[in-house]
Each structure stands twice: as structure tokens, then as C-alpha cells.
Short mmCIF file of C-alpha atoms in Angstrom, two decimals:
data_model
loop_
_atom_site.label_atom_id
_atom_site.label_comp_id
_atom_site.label_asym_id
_atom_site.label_seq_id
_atom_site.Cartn_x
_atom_site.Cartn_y
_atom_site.Cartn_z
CA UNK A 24 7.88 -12.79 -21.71
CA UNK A 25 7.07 -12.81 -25.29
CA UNK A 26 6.35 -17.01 -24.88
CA UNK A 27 3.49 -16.30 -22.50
CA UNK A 28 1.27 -15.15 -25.45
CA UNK A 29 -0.51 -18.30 -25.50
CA UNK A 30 -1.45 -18.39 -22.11
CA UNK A 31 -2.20 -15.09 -21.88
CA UNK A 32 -4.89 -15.27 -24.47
CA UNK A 33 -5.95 -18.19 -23.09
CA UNK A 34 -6.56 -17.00 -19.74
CA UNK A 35 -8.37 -14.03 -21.11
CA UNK A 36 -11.14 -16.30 -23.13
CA UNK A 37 -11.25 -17.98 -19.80
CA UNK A 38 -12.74 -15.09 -18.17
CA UNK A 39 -16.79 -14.27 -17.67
CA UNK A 40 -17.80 -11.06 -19.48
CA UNK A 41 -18.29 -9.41 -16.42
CA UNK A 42 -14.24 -10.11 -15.67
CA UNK A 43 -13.48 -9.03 -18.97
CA UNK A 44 -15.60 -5.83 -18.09
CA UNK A 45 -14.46 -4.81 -14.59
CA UNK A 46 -10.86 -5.13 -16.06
CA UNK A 47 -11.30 -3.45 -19.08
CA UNK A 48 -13.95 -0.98 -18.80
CA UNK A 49 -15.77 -2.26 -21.52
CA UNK A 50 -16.47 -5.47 -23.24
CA UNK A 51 -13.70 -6.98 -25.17
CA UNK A 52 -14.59 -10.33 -27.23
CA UNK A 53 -10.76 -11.01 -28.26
CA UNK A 54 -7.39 -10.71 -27.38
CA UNK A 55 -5.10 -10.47 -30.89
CA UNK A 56 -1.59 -10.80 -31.61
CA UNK A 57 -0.66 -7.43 -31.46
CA UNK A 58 -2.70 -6.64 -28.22
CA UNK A 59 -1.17 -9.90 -26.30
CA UNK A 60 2.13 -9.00 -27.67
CA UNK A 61 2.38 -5.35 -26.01
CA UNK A 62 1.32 -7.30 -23.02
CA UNK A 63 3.68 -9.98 -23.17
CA UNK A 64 6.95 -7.58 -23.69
CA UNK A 65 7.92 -5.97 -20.86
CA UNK A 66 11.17 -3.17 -20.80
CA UNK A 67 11.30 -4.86 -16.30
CA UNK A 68 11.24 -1.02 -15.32
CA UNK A 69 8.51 0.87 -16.76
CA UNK A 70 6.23 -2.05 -17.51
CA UNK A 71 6.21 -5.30 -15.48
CA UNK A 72 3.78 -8.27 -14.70
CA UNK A 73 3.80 -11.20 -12.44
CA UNK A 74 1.70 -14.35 -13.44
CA UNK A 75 0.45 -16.75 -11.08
CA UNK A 76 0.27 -20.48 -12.62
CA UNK A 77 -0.80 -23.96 -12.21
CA UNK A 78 0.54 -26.90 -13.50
CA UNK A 79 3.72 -28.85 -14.48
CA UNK A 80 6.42 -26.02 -16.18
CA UNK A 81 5.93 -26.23 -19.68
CA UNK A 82 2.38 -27.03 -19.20
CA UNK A 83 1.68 -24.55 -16.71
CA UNK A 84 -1.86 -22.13 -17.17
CA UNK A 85 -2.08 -18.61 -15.86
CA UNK A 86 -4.49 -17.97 -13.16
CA UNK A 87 -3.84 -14.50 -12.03
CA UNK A 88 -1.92 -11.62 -13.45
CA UNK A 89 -0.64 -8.50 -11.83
CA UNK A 90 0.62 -5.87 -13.84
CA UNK A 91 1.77 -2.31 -13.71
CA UNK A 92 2.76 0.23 -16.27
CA UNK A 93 4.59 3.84 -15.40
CA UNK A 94 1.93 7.09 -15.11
CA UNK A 95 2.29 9.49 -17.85
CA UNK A 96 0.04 12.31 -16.14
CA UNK A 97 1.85 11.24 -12.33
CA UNK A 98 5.52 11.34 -12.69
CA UNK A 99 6.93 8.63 -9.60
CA UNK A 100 3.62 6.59 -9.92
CA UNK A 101 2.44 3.28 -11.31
CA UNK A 102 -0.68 2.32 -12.86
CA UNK A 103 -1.36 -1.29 -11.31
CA UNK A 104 -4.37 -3.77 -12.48
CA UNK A 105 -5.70 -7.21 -11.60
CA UNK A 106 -7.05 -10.20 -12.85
CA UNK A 107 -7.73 -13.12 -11.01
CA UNK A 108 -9.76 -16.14 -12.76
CA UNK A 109 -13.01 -16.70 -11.37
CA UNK A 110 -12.09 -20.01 -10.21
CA UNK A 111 -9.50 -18.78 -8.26
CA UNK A 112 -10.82 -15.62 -6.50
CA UNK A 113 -10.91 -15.36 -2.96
CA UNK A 114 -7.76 -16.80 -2.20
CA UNK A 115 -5.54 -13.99 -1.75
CA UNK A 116 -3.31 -14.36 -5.36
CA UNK A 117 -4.58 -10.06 -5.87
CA UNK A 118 -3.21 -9.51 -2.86
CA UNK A 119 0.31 -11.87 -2.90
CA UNK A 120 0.69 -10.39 -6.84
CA UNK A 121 0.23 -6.81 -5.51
CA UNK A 122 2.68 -7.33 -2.60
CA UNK A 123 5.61 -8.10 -5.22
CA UNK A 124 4.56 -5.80 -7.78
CA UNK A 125 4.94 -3.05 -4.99
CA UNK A 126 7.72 -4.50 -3.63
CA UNK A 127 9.75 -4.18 -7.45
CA UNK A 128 7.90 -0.81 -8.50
CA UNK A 129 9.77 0.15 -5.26
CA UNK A 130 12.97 -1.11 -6.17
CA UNK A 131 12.90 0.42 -9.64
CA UNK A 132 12.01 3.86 -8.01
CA UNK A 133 8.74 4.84 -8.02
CA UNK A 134 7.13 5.83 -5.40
CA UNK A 135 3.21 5.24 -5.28
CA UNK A 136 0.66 2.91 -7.16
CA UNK A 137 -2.39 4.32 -8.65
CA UNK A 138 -5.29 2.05 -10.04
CA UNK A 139 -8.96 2.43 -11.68
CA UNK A 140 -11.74 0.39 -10.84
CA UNK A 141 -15.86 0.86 -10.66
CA UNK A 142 -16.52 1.84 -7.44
CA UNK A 143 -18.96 -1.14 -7.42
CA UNK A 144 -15.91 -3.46 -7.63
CA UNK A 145 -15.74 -3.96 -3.80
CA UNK A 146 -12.97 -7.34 -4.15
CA UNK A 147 -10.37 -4.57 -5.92
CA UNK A 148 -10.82 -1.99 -3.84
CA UNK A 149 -9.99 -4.37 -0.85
CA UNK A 150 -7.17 -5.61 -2.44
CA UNK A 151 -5.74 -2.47 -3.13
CA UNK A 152 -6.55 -1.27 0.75
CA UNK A 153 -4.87 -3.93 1.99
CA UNK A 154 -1.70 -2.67 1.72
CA UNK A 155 -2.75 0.57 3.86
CA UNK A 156 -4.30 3.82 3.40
CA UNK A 157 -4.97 5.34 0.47
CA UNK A 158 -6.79 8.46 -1.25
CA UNK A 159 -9.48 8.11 -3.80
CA UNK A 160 -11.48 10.86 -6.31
CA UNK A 161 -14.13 10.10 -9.08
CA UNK A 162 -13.23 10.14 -12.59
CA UNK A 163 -16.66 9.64 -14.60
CA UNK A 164 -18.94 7.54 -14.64
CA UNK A 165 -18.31 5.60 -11.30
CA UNK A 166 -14.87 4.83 -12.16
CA UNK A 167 -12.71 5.37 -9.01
CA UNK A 168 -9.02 6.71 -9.30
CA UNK A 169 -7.36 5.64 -6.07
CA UNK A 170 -4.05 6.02 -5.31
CA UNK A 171 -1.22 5.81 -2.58
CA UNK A 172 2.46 6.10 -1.85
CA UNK A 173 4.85 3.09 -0.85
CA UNK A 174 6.06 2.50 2.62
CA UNK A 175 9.61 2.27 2.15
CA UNK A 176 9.85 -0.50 4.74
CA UNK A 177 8.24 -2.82 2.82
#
């Protein structure tokens, strides 16, 4: 929601540059306004994010984010990302925020999640294999476009 914009830029200057880097494909040294804002307002169908958070409500800081955002060139499909802080990796928040993000990209109709990730970036790729098989081509440069189609029982 449009009141997380503090806390989203504050979990982003939180992050190592390699985080910042395996996220964003490049290096990014800010987050402004108008960059956190896009992020921050979400239309609940064609782009969505869950947070994960610590602390008292009100006081609370973000820890992990999961977002997706519809596929232009792949009508049906999602475009999901991660972003876990360092502190926090490990623990299985990629995998609980990919579970509901599934679970509502589901509900709102769509019917696969795609994702892009170096192929170095082993802890992604997991995450994103956990939830069962999946098909995967090279886009340039060792980035990895992997993809697959809900299981309408989940």
C-alpha cells in the first residue's frame, strides 16, 4: 500500500550490493519516490506483493518481499521476484511468500509464474523449484527465464 514507501526504501538500503544486483540485474544505489511509489501501488490483480515483517504494527520493518506483475509477451502468466534480507535468508520466507503469491495469481486467473534470475543464483532457483517442475531457456548473458504452470489443487 502506498504507506509502505518508507519501509520499502528502507529495506532496499538494507540490502548488500550483491542483493541489490541479483534482484535487479544491475547495481542500483537508490530507491526514489517515484520508483518506490510504482512499487507501493498495487491495482490486487495485475500487480500484487506480499511483505514479510518484524516488529510491533506500526513499527513493523520489512524483511522479505514477494511480488508479481502480469506478462506482457505471455498472456495467462506472471512475472514473480524475490527479496529476502540477508539476515533472514535461509529460513524459508521465499518459499512461504511464493506459496501465497501463487496461491492469489491463481485465484485472479492466471495460470503460470515465470521469473528471471542468473543462473548462478542457486537459492532462487530452489525456491522457485520447490513448488514442482518447471521449464527453463537462456536469455543473454546467463540470465535464466524459467517458467511453469499452476497446479490447480493448490
Amino acid at each position: 500500500k502506498p504507506t509502505d514507501e518508507v519501509q520499502l526504501q528502507d529495506f532496499f538500503y538494507s540490502h548488500s550490493e550483491e542483493t541489490v544486483y541479483l534482484r535487479y540485474f544491475r547495481s542500483i544505489r537508490s530507491m526514489p519516490h517515484a520508483t518506490a511509489q510504482t512499487l507501493v501501488n498495487l491495482d490486487y490483480r495485475d500487480r500484487m506483493a506480499f511483505v514479510a515483517t518484524l516488529g510491533e504494527i506500526g513499527l513493523e520493518r520489512i524483511i522479505a518481499v514477494g511480488r508479481y506483475a502480469s506478462e506482457n509477451e505471455h498472456s495467462g502468466m506472471v512475472e514473480v521476484a524475490y527479496t529476502t534480507h540477508e539476515d533472514f535468508q535461509k529460513l524459508g520466507l521465499g518459499s512461504l511468500l511464493q506459496t501465497h503469491l501463487e496461491r492469489y495469481a491463481c485465484r485472479m486467473g492466471f495460470k503460470g509464474a515465470v521469473g528471471y534470475l542468473f543462473e548462478h543464483n542457486l537459492p532462487m532457483l530452489k525456491t522457485f523449484a520447490k513448488k514442482g517442475r518447471y521449464q527453463a531457456d537462456i536469455q543473454e548473458d546467463g540470465i535464466l527465464r524459467v517458467w511453469r504452470y499452476f497446479d490447480k489443487a493448490e
